[in-house]
């Protein structure tokens, strides 16, 4: 336990000056009545806001205000017929101290961390964020992120419970922490998506290069066959990493595989079979067109349209004799087609 | 004599035993039954100085003693749930219970959505009940909480979606000693039961190919307090948000207007508020990322008074992060400026809680999505109340926060949260400390 005497602060000084000014202007009883009524009014205002907040610090200040005001009234009631200057001064001191305490109670509650409205709004904001991300996370996110969401939901329940038990400052800290956790989770998710994009870009490059090498007709040479096997091993390794959502590492391995194939591709003649591959893919696209059009997922239909765009561009590049670009477009189309077929259950 | 929810522990033990015998699922399950059980230690401590006035003397002699409002609990938890999700529907049902030497809390939730993510109608219901507890020298309130809501969403085209929601919630407090809707908690400070009816409509515009998204909402909320008519209010909100994201940049801008109308005479406590938020992030090279968050709140009260002053609050945060070996971290700076208008009534009311606040520190977090996820922040700051007319005193503060998850196996995980904030004021009796710790283990099957 620690104890200390109150120090003279600016607010108490202001009150003393104010009290002296009022005292000089009116008669003692009028002055007292006005001062006590004003304090009553402020205590009543404090009562309402402190009840909503539940702040222990504010409750304590208000309780002291009520007590001091009670002491002022006791003197008036008990000594109404014997109010000398000393007692009037004493009453004034009690009621002004009571007023200061009630005002301090209000000032405490007006701080954001003790304000019921503010804390409620922060809780609602976090609730909204939880709802916003929960469907998405539960549908398609790594277990670590789903676990984070579960933890965030539990923390938010704890914050709501603290709020209902009027521990506003604690509730605010917990809900802010929960919101931060979720924001971090969203950032991680975005980072994951960026790494996934980079991985998929490398995968597209890899497949385009492989297509170019295979359609170039030199796949039978021992050196190239070895290189293709080694690159394929790296690709499998990268695929496994991606399946575990380790896209950062998957991207590095894929980059290595792409570099390996790039070196091989330089040794391979320009492709002669791109046109045949293009025709095959067009036939395959025509075969599944109807299934795609009646499918409920709009993203599948969008992917299908994108795939057709790649095929058109592949045809244009082929006609212009730009076989590298044609092979890249062809492989992008092939990859999308394979995703679409998986989504269709083929 | 203290009464506790000891009898309810039996229920939880039964639930734990049941949980241990039911078979196979893990954190990644989307369908079927899930049961989980765990323990959590929770410690919350708010320290502040309590004021005591000596009434035996003719002079006012005040003393202050350090007091603590504390929660120190070991909570056992059990949950059972069923989840069934398909492309065209989603149904989930869960029930969970928590118990400790000072609590029993039960909760049940259900959710049903018919339709896919874009076109659907959903219903949800939640019930939560916490038993009151008599600690002997202090009574902890219990409460019953009920919430029902329905929500519908319709994708009108590739770029436009609309949604609407109606909800109702009710909280009634219960006390270990008093069976009444108005609880006389700690003498003269009542806690009121209340109910809230809310409705919201909103829409989204997607220009996803260009990386833009725009959304809006309009909401209404009515709070009804049976035992205190003046605590009733109507609240109206409209908001607009713009999001833009690219591979290495992100921008989020949001604005909201709020009007709150209390059932009180002459517009007392009624206000009009504008809130604006902006958040931008950009990757710089492979390793660095910066983020900037700016905000502004403007409040205008119909009848400014001692409690409610017109004010504006500006906030800003700048953060830099460097990525290395699965961890990213760096410096952060926060600022807050609050200004409020004084009341031209009389000298007594010329108090103002306008302040400048500066905070700086370090933050770090894991970037990988492996078994360990953590986020930590340590800051030092100062709040200066301006103008010398504040009832509150300027102070320095140190804050630390840590949150982390560790997945031990597919079925077991650990989680931890730590928050600490200590305020050192110019007047010692205004010093305050807040400590929060929560750590637990969960098993899911």
mmCIF file of N, CA, C and O in Angstrom, chain B residues 108-199:
data_model
loop_
_atom_site.group_PDB
_atom_site.id
_atom_site.type_symbol
_atom_site.label_atom_id
_atom_site.label_comp_id
_atom_site.label_asym_id
_atom_site.label_seq_id
_atom_site.Cartn_x
_atom_site.Cartn_y
_atom_site.Cartn_z
ATOM 1 N N UNK B 108 -23.446 -21.420 -27.482
ATOM 2 C CA UNK B 108 -23.869 -22.248 -28.611
ATOM 3 C C UNK B 108 -24.084 -21.338 -29.803
ATOM 4 O O UNK B 108 -24.601 -20.220 -29.669
ATOM 5 N N UNK B 109 -23.661 -21.797 -30.967
ATOM 6 C CA UNK B 109 -23.784 -20.985 -32.179
ATOM 7 C C UNK B 109 -24.231 -21.858 -33.330
ATOM 8 O O UNK B 109 -23.823 -23.025 -33.419
ATOM 9 N N UNK B 110 -25.047 -21.310 -34.197
ATOM 10 C CA UNK B 110 -25.388 -22.050 -35.407
ATOM 11 C C UNK B 110 -25.403 -21.084 -36.585
ATOM 12 O O UNK B 110 -25.647 -19.880 -36.423
ATOM 13 N N UNK B 111 -25.117 -21.637 -37.742
ATOM 14 C CA UNK B 111 -25.061 -20.812 -38.941
ATOM 15 C C UNK B 111 -25.510 -21.645 -40.130
ATOM 16 O O UNK B 111 -25.122 -22.806 -40.263
ATOM 17 N N UNK B 112 -26.359 -21.060 -40.947
ATOM 18 C CA UNK B 112 -26.768 -21.756 -42.170
ATOM 19 C C UNK B 112 -26.742 -20.766 -43.328
ATOM 20 O O UNK B 112 -27.302 -19.681 -43.234
ATOM 21 N N UNK B 113 -26.069 -21.157 -44.392
ATOM 22 C CA UNK B 113 -26.036 -20.312 -45.587
ATOM 23 C C UNK B 113 -26.480 -21.141 -46.772
ATOM 24 O O UNK B 113 -25.963 -22.245 -46.999
ATOM 25 N N UNK B 114 -27.427 -20.607 -47.497
ATOM 26 C CA UNK B 114 -27.907 -21.294 -48.693
ATOM 27 C C UNK B 114 -27.446 -20.491 -49.898
ATOM 28 O O UNK B 114 -27.756 -19.307 -50.020
ATOM 29 N N UNK B 115 -26.685 -21.126 -50.789
ATOM 30 C CA UNK B 115 -26.165 -20.429 -51.959
ATOM 31 C C UNK B 115 -24.651 -20.370 -51.902
ATOM 32 O O UNK B 115 -24.042 -20.699 -50.886
ATOM 33 N N UNK B 116 -24.037 -19.924 -53.008
ATOM 34 C CA UNK B 116 -22.581 -19.835 -53.019
ATOM 35 C C UNK B 116 -22.155 -18.485 -52.447
ATOM 36 O O UNK B 116 -22.977 -17.714 -51.958
ATOM 37 N N UNK B 117 -20.881 -18.202 -52.532
ATOM 38 C CA UNK B 117 -20.389 -16.986 -51.889
ATOM 39 C C UNK B 117 -21.044 -15.729 -52.475
ATOM 40 O O UNK B 117 -21.336 -14.773 -51.765
ATOM 41 N N UNK B 118 -21.324 -15.755 -53.769
ATOM 42 C CA UNK B 118 -21.836 -14.553 -54.428
ATOM 43 C C UNK B 118 -23.337 -14.344 -54.259
ATOM 44 O O UNK B 118 -23.802 -13.207 -54.174
ATOM 45 N N UNK B 119 -24.094 -15.422 -54.281
ATOM 46 C CA UNK B 119 -25.552 -15.309 -54.172
ATOM 47 C C UNK B 119 -26.012 -16.210 -53.031
ATOM 48 O O UNK B 119 -25.996 -17.434 -53.172
ATOM 49 N N UNK B 120 -26.398 -15.606 -51.939
ATOM 50 C CA UNK B 120 -26.771 -16.472 -50.807
ATOM 51 C C UNK B 120 -27.679 -15.754 -49.825
ATOM 52 O O UNK B 120 -27.828 -14.533 -49.853
ATOM 53 N N UNK B 121 -28.270 -16.569 -48.988
ATOM 54 C CA UNK B 121 -28.997 -16.028 -47.831
ATOM 55 C C UNK B 121 -28.535 -16.844 -46.623
ATOM 56 O O UNK B 121 -28.366 -18.063 -46.721
ATOM 57 N N UNK B 122 -28.285 -16.172 -45.530
ATOM 58 C CA UNK B 122 -27.743 -16.878 -44.370
ATOM 59 C C UNK B 122 -28.470 -16.499 -43.092
ATOM 60 O O UNK B 122 -29.051 -15.413 -42.981
ATOM 61 N N UNK B 123 -28.469 -17.423 -42.143
ATOM 62 C CA UNK B 123 -29.098 -17.196 -40.840
ATOM 63 C C UNK B 123 -28.103 -17.597 -39.768
ATOM 64 O O UNK B 123 -27.415 -18.614 -39.906
ATOM 65 N N UNK B 124 -28.022 -16.819 -38.715
ATOM 66 C CA UNK B 124 -27.137 -17.240 -37.625
ATOM 67 C C UNK B 124 -27.786 -16.924 -36.284
ATOM 68 O O UNK B 124 -28.610 -16.001 -36.162
ATOM 69 N N UNK B 125 -27.434 -17.706 -35.300
ATOM 70 C CA UNK B 125 -27.961 -17.514 -33.946
ATOM 71 C C UNK B 125 -26.855 -17.830 -32.950
ATOM 72 O O UNK B 125 -26.019 -18.717 -33.193
ATOM 73 N N UNK B 126 -26.840 -17.086 -31.871
ATOM 74 C CA UNK B 126 -25.806 -17.309 -30.863
ATOM 75 C C UNK B 126 -26.404 -17.087 -29.482
ATOM 76 O O UNK B 126 -27.175 -16.139 -29.281
ATOM 77 N N UNK B 127 -26.068 -17.955 -28.579
ATOM 78 C CA UNK B 127 -26.495 -17.806 -27.185
ATOM 79 C C UNK B 127 -25.253 -17.951 -26.325
ATOM 80 O O UNK B 127 -24.438 -18.845 -26.562
ATOM 81 N N UNK B 128 -25.100 -17.055 -25.368
ATOM 82 C CA UNK B 128 -23.950 -17.161 -24.469
ATOM 83 C C UNK B 128 -24.437 -16.856 -23.064
ATOM 84 O O UNK B 128 -25.191 -15.906 -22.864
ATOM 85 N N UNK B 129 -24.008 -17.659 -22.141
ATOM 86 C CA UNK B 129 -24.463 -17.443 -20.771
ATOM 87 C C UNK B 129 -23.297 -17.587 -19.815
ATOM 88 O O UNK B 129 -22.553 -18.569 -19.877
ATOM 89 N N UNK B 130 -23.136 -16.600 -18.976
ATOM 90 C CA UNK B 130 -22.080 -16.675 -17.966
ATOM 91 C C UNK B 130 -22.725 -16.601 -16.599
ATOM 92 O O UNK B 130 -23.523 -15.684 -16.336
ATOM 93 N N UNK B 131 -22.379 -17.541 -15.757
ATOM 94 C CA UNK B 131 -22.998 -17.587 -14.435
ATOM 95 C C UNK B 131 -22.405 -16.505 -13.533
ATOM 96 O O UNK B 131 -21.216 -16.225 -13.617
ATOM 97 N N UNK B 132 -23.226 -15.894 -12.686
ATOM 98 C CA UNK B 132 -22.672 -14.930 -11.721
ATOM 99 C C UNK B 132 -21.845 -15.664 -10.670
ATOM 100 O O UNK B 132 -22.019 -16.854 -10.459
ATOM 101 N N UNK B 133 -20.981 -14.937 -10.032
ATOM 102 C CA UNK B 133 -20.115 -15.585 -9.049
ATOM 103 C C UNK B 133 -19.881 -14.644 -7.875
ATOM 104 O O UNK B 133 -19.588 -13.461 -8.062
ATOM 105 N N UNK B 134 -20.025 -15.193 -6.707
ATOM 106 C CA UNK B 134 -19.868 -14.406 -5.491
ATOM 107 C C UNK B 134 -18.509 -14.719 -4.874
ATOM 108 O O UNK B 134 -18.283 -15.815 -4.364
ATOM 109 N N UNK B 135 -17.594 -13.739 -4.966
ATOM 110 C CA UNK B 135 -16.249 -13.969 -4.423
ATOM 111 C C UNK B 135 -16.173 -13.644 -2.939
ATOM 112 O O UNK B 135 -15.100 -13.654 -2.363
ATOM 113 N N UNK B 136 -17.290 -13.315 -2.352
ATOM 114 C CA UNK B 136 -17.288 -12.946 -0.938
ATOM 115 C C UNK B 136 -17.247 -11.449 -0.793
ATOM 116 O O UNK B 136 -18.226 -10.826 -0.413
ATOM 117 N N UNK B 137 -16.114 -10.822 -1.134
ATOM 118 C CA UNK B 137 -16.031 -9.363 -1.025
ATOM 119 C C UNK B 137 -16.425 -8.667 -2.322
ATOM 120 O O UNK B 137 -16.518 -7.467 -2.383
ATOM 121 N N UNK B 138 -16.622 -9.431 -3.359
ATOM 122 C CA UNK B 138 -16.993 -8.822 -4.634
ATOM 123 C C UNK B 138 -17.872 -9.784 -5.418
ATOM 124 O O UNK B 138 -17.602 -10.983 -5.476
ATOM 125 N N UNK B 139 -18.917 -9.213 -6.009
ATOM 126 C CA UNK B 139 -19.795 -10.059 -6.817
ATOM 127 C C UNK B 139 -19.499 -9.842 -8.291
ATOM 128 O O UNK B 139 -19.498 -8.714 -8.769
ATOM 129 N N UNK B 140 -19.223 -10.941 -8.987
ATOM 130 C CA UNK B 140 -19.002 -10.845 -10.427
ATOM 131 C C UNK B 140 -20.322 -11.096 -11.122
ATOM 132 O O UNK B 140 -20.978 -12.108 -10.883
ATOM 133 N N UNK B 141 -20.684 -10.165 -11.970
ATOM 134 C CA UNK B 141 -21.949 -10.305 -12.678
ATOM 135 C C UNK B 141 -21.906 -11.462 -13.656
ATOM 136 O O UNK B 141 -20.874 -11.748 -14.232
ATOM 137 N N UNK B 142 -23.043 -12.044 -13.858
ATOM 138 C CA UNK B 142 -23.187 -12.983 -14.955
ATOM 139 C C UNK B 142 -24.021 -12.307 -16.019
ATOM 140 O O UNK B 142 -24.517 -11.200 -15.821
ATOM 141 N N UNK B 143 -24.172 -12.960 -17.136
ATOM 142 C CA UNK B 143 -25.028 -12.384 -18.164
ATOM 143 C C UNK B 143 -25.553 -13.467 -19.092
ATOM 144 O O UNK B 143 -24.981 -14.557 -19.187
ATOM 145 N N UNK B 144 -26.641 -13.147 -19.744
ATOM 146 C CA UNK B 144 -27.158 -13.978 -20.820
ATOM 147 C C UNK B 144 -27.160 -13.122 -22.071
ATOM 148 O O UNK B 144 -27.659 -11.996 -22.061
ATOM 149 N N UNK B 145 -26.600 -13.671 -23.127
ATOM 150 C CA UNK B 145 -26.482 -12.917 -24.373
ATOM 151 C C UNK B 145 -27.121 -13.729 -25.499
ATOM 152 O O UNK B 145 -26.854 -14.925 -25.636
ATOM 153 N N UNK B 146 -28.003 -13.091 -26.242
ATOM 154 C CA UNK B 146 -28.667 -13.763 -27.360
ATOM 155 C C UNK B 146 -28.480 -12.903 -28.606
ATOM 156 O O UNK B 146 -28.596 -11.685 -28.541
ATOM 157 N N UNK B 147 -28.247 -13.550 -29.711
ATOM 158 C CA UNK B 147 -28.092 -12.790 -30.964
ATOM 159 C C UNK B 147 -28.637 -13.623 -32.118
ATOM 160 O O UNK B 147 -28.315 -14.807 -32.245
ATOM 161 N N UNK B 148 -29.470 -13.015 -32.939
ATOM 162 C CA UNK B 148 -29.925 -13.682 -34.164
ATOM 163 C C UNK B 148 -29.732 -12.696 -35.314
ATOM 164 O O UNK B 148 -29.846 -11.475 -35.132
ATOM 165 N N UNK B 149 -29.418 -13.219 -36.468
ATOM 166 C CA UNK B 149 -29.280 -12.331 -37.620
ATOM 167 C C UNK B 149 -29.540 -13.092 -38.907
ATOM 168 O O UNK B 149 -29.405 -14.314 -38.958
ATOM 169 N N UNK B 150 -29.925 -12.351 -39.903
ATOM 170 C CA UNK B 150 -30.070 -12.927 -41.234
ATOM 171 C C UNK B 150 -29.403 -11.994 -42.228
ATOM 172 O O UNK B 150 -29.418 -10.770 -42.061
ATOM 173 N N UNK B 151 -28.774 -12.608 -43.231
ATOM 174 C CA UNK B 151 -27.973 -11.820 -44.170
ATOM 175 C C UNK B 151 -28.178 -12.379 -45.572
ATOM 176 O O UNK B 151 -28.265 -13.597 -45.745
ATOM 177 N N UNK B 152 -28.275 -11.502 -46.546
ATOM 178 C CA UNK B 152 -28.435 -11.964 -47.928
ATOM 179 C C UNK B 152 -27.453 -11.219 -48.820
ATOM 180 O O UNK B 152 -27.138 -10.047 -48.571
ATOM 181 N N UNK B 153 -26.956 -11.922 -49.825
ATOM 182 C CA UNK B 153 -26.005 -11.302 -50.751
ATOM 183 C C UNK B 153 -26.364 -11.725 -52.169
ATOM 184 O O UNK B 153 -26.732 -12.868 -52.406
ATOM 185 N N UNK B 154 -26.257 -10.774 -53.078
ATOM 186 C CA UNK B 154 -26.603 -11.064 -54.470
ATOM 187 C C UNK B 154 -25.580 -10.406 -55.381
ATOM 188 O O UNK B 154 -25.321 -9.203 -55.274
ATOM 189 N N UNK B 155 -24.978 -11.222 -56.232
ATOM 190 C CA UNK B 155 -24.031 -10.676 -57.221
ATOM 191 C C UNK B 155 -24.833 -10.338 -58.465
ATOM 192 O O UNK B 155 -25.332 -11.231 -59.157
ATOM 193 N N UNK B 156 -24.988 -9.034 -58.720
ATOM 194 C CA UNK B 156 -25.840 -8.615 -59.834
ATOM 195 C C UNK B 156 -25.131 -8.764 -61.174
ATOM 196 O O UNK B 156 -25.768 -9.005 -62.198
ATOM 197 N N UNK B 157 -23.814 -8.588 -61.152
ATOM 198 C CA UNK B 157 -23.057 -8.748 -62.395
ATOM 199 C C UNK B 157 -21.617 -9.029 -62.004
ATOM 200 O O UNK B 157 -21.303 -9.153 -60.816
ATOM 201 N N UNK B 158 -20.739 -9.073 -63.002
ATOM 202 C CA UNK B 158 -19.337 -9.348 -62.680
ATOM 203 C C UNK B 158 -18.755 -8.267 -61.779
ATOM 204 O O UNK B 158 -17.833 -8.519 -61.009
ATOM 205 N N UNK B 159 -19.300 -7.056 -61.880
ATOM 206 C CA UNK B 159 -18.678 -5.968 -61.118
ATOM 207 C C UNK B 159 -19.532 -5.427 -59.968
ATOM 208 O O UNK B 159 -19.062 -4.594 -59.206
ATOM 209 N N UNK B 160 -20.760 -5.880 -59.848
ATOM 210 C CA UNK B 160 -21.619 -5.312 -58.788
ATOM 211 C C UNK B 160 -22.207 -6.415 -57.896
ATOM 212 O O UNK B 160 -22.717 -7.416 -58.390
ATOM 213 N N UNK B 161 -22.107 -6.199 -56.586
ATOM 214 C CA UNK B 161 -22.743 -7.112 -55.628
ATOM 215 C C UNK B 161 -23.461 -6.284 -54.570
ATOM 216 O O UNK B 161 -23.009 -5.193 -54.213
ATOM 217 N N UNK B 162 -24.603 -6.787 -54.088
ATOM 218 C CA UNK B 162 -25.353 -6.101 -53.040
ATOM 219 C C UNK B 162 -25.541 -7.042 -51.867
ATOM 220 O O UNK B 162 -25.640 -8.260 -52.049
ATOM 221 N N UNK B 163 -25.610 -6.485 -50.668
ATOM 222 C CA UNK B 163 -25.933 -7.345 -49.527
ATOM 223 C C UNK B 163 -26.693 -6.581 -48.459
ATOM 224 O O UNK B 163 -26.635 -5.343 -48.397
ATOM 225 N N UNK B 164 -27.436 -7.311 -47.648
ATOM 226 C CA UNK B 164 -28.215 -6.701 -46.582
ATOM 227 C C UNK B 164 -28.209 -7.595 -45.352
ATOM 228 O O UNK B 164 -28.009 -8.810 -45.459
ATOM 229 N N UNK B 165 -28.411 -6.992 -44.200
ATOM 230 C CA UNK B 165 -28.367 -7.777 -42.967
ATOM 231 C C UNK B 165 -29.315 -7.180 -41.939
ATOM 232 O O UNK B 165 -29.428 -5.954 -41.835
ATOM 233 N N UNK B 166 -30.001 -8.042 -41.210
ATOM 234 C CA UNK B 166 -30.826 -7.583 -40.088
ATOM 235 C C UNK B 166 -30.420 -8.413 -38.871
ATOM 236 O O UNK B 166 -30.256 -9.638 -38.977
ATOM 237 N N UNK B 167 -30.237 -7.767 -37.741
ATOM 238 C CA UNK B 167 -29.810 -8.504 -36.558
ATOM 239 C C UNK B 167 -30.488 -7.994 -35.295
ATOM 240 O O UNK B 167 -30.964 -6.853 -35.233
ATOM 241 N N UNK B 168 -30.541 -8.860 -34.306
ATOM 242 C CA UNK B 168 -31.097 -8.481 -33.007
ATOM 243 C C UNK B 168 -30.227 -9.111 -31.929
ATOM 244 O O UNK B 168 -29.868 -10.293 -32.022
ATOM 245 N N UNK B 169 -29.848 -8.331 -30.943
ATOM 246 C CA UNK B 169 -29.102 -8.906 -29.819
ATOM 247 C C UNK B 169 -29.670 -8.397 -28.508
ATOM 248 O O UNK B 169 -30.258 -7.309 -28.449
ATOM 249 N N UNK B 170 -29.511 -9.222 -27.499
ATOM 250 C CA UNK B 170 -30.031 -8.830 -26.189
ATOM 251 C C UNK B 170 -29.061 -9.303 -25.111
ATOM 252 O O UNK B 170 -28.558 -10.425 -25.177
ATOM 253 N N UNK B 171 -28.803 -8.432 -24.171
ATOM 254 C CA UNK B 171 -27.945 -8.797 -23.040
ATOM 255 C C UNK B 171 -28.717 -8.546 -21.763
ATOM 256 O O UNK B 171 -29.281 -7.471 -21.576
ATOM 257 N N UNK B 172 -28.787 -9.564 -20.918
ATOM 258 C CA UNK B 172 -29.378 -9.323 -19.598
ATOM 259 C C UNK B 172 -28.378 -9.790 -18.550
ATOM 260 O O UNK B 172 -27.841 -10.893 -18.635
ATOM 261 N N UNK B 173 -28.123 -8.923 -17.626
ATOM 262 C CA UNK B 173 -27.130 -9.208 -16.594
ATOM 263 C C UNK B 173 -27.797 -9.912 -15.421
ATOM 264 O O UNK B 173 -28.964 -9.671 -15.109
ATOM 265 N N UNK B 174 -27.045 -10.780 -14.802
ATOM 266 C CA UNK B 174 -27.571 -11.483 -13.632
ATOM 267 C C UNK B 174 -26.556 -11.359 -12.516
ATOM 268 O O UNK B 174 -25.364 -11.296 -12.760
ATOM 269 N N UNK B 175 -27.055 -11.329 -11.317
ATOM 270 C CA UNK B 175 -26.178 -11.140 -10.174
ATOM 271 C C UNK B 175 -26.338 -12.320 -9.221
ATOM 272 O O UNK B 175 -27.393 -12.929 -9.146
ATOM 273 N N UNK B 176 -25.279 -12.629 -8.511
ATOM 274 C CA UNK B 176 -25.329 -13.760 -7.601
ATOM 275 C C UNK B 176 -26.350 -13.540 -6.496
ATOM 276 O O UNK B 176 -26.937 -14.468 -5.967
ATOM 277 N N UNK B 177 -26.591 -12.279 -6.144
ATOM 278 C CA UNK B 177 -27.454 -12.017 -4.995
ATOM 279 C C UNK B 177 -28.797 -11.400 -5.369
ATOM 280 O O UNK B 177 -29.784 -11.605 -4.694
ATOM 281 N N UNK B 178 -28.828 -10.641 -6.455
ATOM 282 C CA UNK B 178 -30.038 -9.901 -6.785
ATOM 283 C C UNK B 178 -30.646 -10.446 -8.071
ATOM 284 O O UNK B 178 -29.964 -10.568 -9.077
ATOM 285 N N UNK B 179 -31.882 -10.816 -8.023
ATOM 286 C CA UNK B 179 -32.553 -11.277 -9.226
ATOM 287 C C UNK B 179 -33.396 -10.125 -9.756
ATOM 288 O O UNK B 179 -34.551 -9.970 -9.414
ATOM 289 N N UNK B 180 -32.807 -9.273 -10.535
ATOM 290 C CA UNK B 180 -33.530 -8.131 -11.054
ATOM 291 C C UNK B 180 -32.867 -7.730 -12.369
ATOM 292 O O UNK B 180 -31.704 -8.013 -12.605
ATOM 293 N N UNK B 181 -33.625 -7.055 -13.238
ATOM 294 C CA UNK B 181 -33.021 -6.669 -14.506
ATOM 295 C C UNK B 181 -32.082 -5.479 -14.338
ATOM 296 O O UNK B 181 -31.214 -5.252 -15.142
ATOM 297 N N UNK B 182 -32.235 -4.723 -13.287
ATOM 298 C CA UNK B 182 -31.278 -3.654 -12.994
ATOM 299 C C UNK B 182 -30.415 -4.125 -11.833
ATOM 300 O O UNK B 182 -30.896 -4.396 -10.753
ATOM 301 N N UNK B 183 -29.150 -4.273 -12.097
ATOM 302 C CA UNK B 183 -28.270 -4.824 -11.079
ATOM 303 C C UNK B 183 -27.609 -3.690 -10.304
ATOM 304 O O UNK B 183 -26.977 -2.816 -10.878
ATOM 305 N N UNK B 184 -27.778 -3.722 -9.015
ATOM 306 C CA UNK B 184 -27.138 -2.699 -8.193
ATOM 307 C C UNK B 184 -25.711 -3.137 -7.903
ATOM 308 O O UNK B 184 -25.388 -3.609 -6.830
ATOM 309 N N UNK B 185 -24.888 -3.048 -8.934
ATOM 310 C CA UNK B 185 -23.521 -3.519 -8.798
ATOM 311 C C UNK B 185 -22.693 -2.459 -8.096
ATOM 312 O O UNK B 185 -22.685 -1.302 -8.483
ATOM 313 N N UNK B 186 -21.984 -2.890 -7.101
ATOM 314 C CA UNK B 186 -21.123 -1.987 -6.333
ATOM 315 C C UNK B 186 -21.854 -0.684 -6.008
ATOM 316 O O UNK B 186 -21.514 0.391 -6.495
ATOM 317 N N UNK B 187 -22.901 -0.863 -5.254
ATOM 318 C CA UNK B 187 -23.701 0.248 -4.739
ATOM 319 C C UNK B 187 -24.399 1.063 -5.820
ATOM 320 O O UNK B 187 -25.292 0.566 -6.480
ATOM 321 N N UNK B 188 -23.935 2.304 -6.028
ATOM 322 C CA UNK B 188 -24.784 3.253 -6.757
ATOM 323 C C UNK B 188 -24.610 3.246 -8.272
ATOM 324 O O UNK B 188 -25.057 4.149 -8.946
ATOM 325 N N UNK B 189 -23.926 2.243 -8.834
ATOM 326 C CA UNK B 189 -23.664 2.282 -10.271
ATOM 327 C C UNK B 189 -24.353 1.121 -10.983
ATOM 328 O O UNK B 189 -23.819 0.036 -11.066
ATOM 329 N N UNK B 190 -25.543 1.336 -11.472
ATOM 330 C CA UNK B 190 -26.285 0.229 -12.058
ATOM 331 C C UNK B 190 -25.770 -0.165 -13.442
ATOM 332 O O UNK B 190 -25.252 0.663 -14.181
ATOM 333 N N UNK B 191 -25.907 -1.430 -13.755
ATOM 334 C CA UNK B 191 -25.620 -1.911 -15.092
ATOM 335 C C UNK B 191 -26.948 -2.310 -15.703
ATOM 336 O O UNK B 191 -27.699 -3.071 -15.111
ATOM 337 N N UNK B 192 -27.224 -1.776 -16.867
ATOM 338 C CA UNK B 192 -28.541 -1.996 -17.454
ATOM 339 C C UNK B 192 -28.538 -3.105 -18.488
ATOM 340 O O UNK B 192 -27.616 -3.206 -19.292
ATOM 341 N N UNK B 193 -29.611 -3.879 -18.487
ATOM 342 C CA UNK B 193 -29.860 -4.802 -19.594
ATOM 343 C C UNK B 193 -30.127 -3.961 -20.836
ATOM 344 O O UNK B 193 -30.579 -2.817 -20.732
ATOM 345 N N UNK B 194 -29.876 -4.529 -22.005
ATOM 346 C CA UNK B 194 -30.215 -3.786 -23.210
ATOM 347 C C UNK B 194 -30.443 -4.728 -24.381
ATOM 348 O O UNK B 194 -30.042 -5.894 -24.339
ATOM 349 N N UNK B 195 -31.101 -4.211 -25.383
ATOM 350 C CA UNK B 195 -31.254 -4.974 -26.619
ATOM 351 C C UNK B 195 -30.930 -4.039 -27.785
ATOM 352 O O UNK B 195 -31.097 -2.810 -27.682
ATOM 353 N N UNK B 196 -30.460 -4.619 -28.859
ATOM 354 C CA UNK B 196 -30.076 -3.827 -30.024
ATOM 355 C C UNK B 196 -30.685 -4.440 -31.283
ATOM 356 O O UNK B 196 -30.521 -5.633 -31.537
ATOM 357 N N UNK B 197 -31.376 -3.605 -32.031
ATOM 358 C CA UNK B 197 -31.916 -4.035 -33.316
ATOM 359 C C UNK B 197 -31.102 -3.310 -34.389
ATOM 360 O O UNK B 197 -30.923 -2.095 -34.317
ATOM 361 N N UNK B 198 -30.585 -4.053 -35.357
ATOM 362 C CA UNK B 198 -29.744 -3.394 -36.357
ATOM 363 C C UNK B 198 -30.072 -3.871 -37.767
ATOM 364 O O UNK B 198 -30.533 -4.992 -37.969
ATOM 365 N N UNK B 199 -29.840 -3.012 -38.712
ATOM 366 C CA UNK B 199 -30.039 -3.350 -40.121
ATOM 367 C C UNK B 199 -28.966 -2.682 -40.949
ATOM 368 O O UNK B 199 -28.486 -1.594 -40.603
#
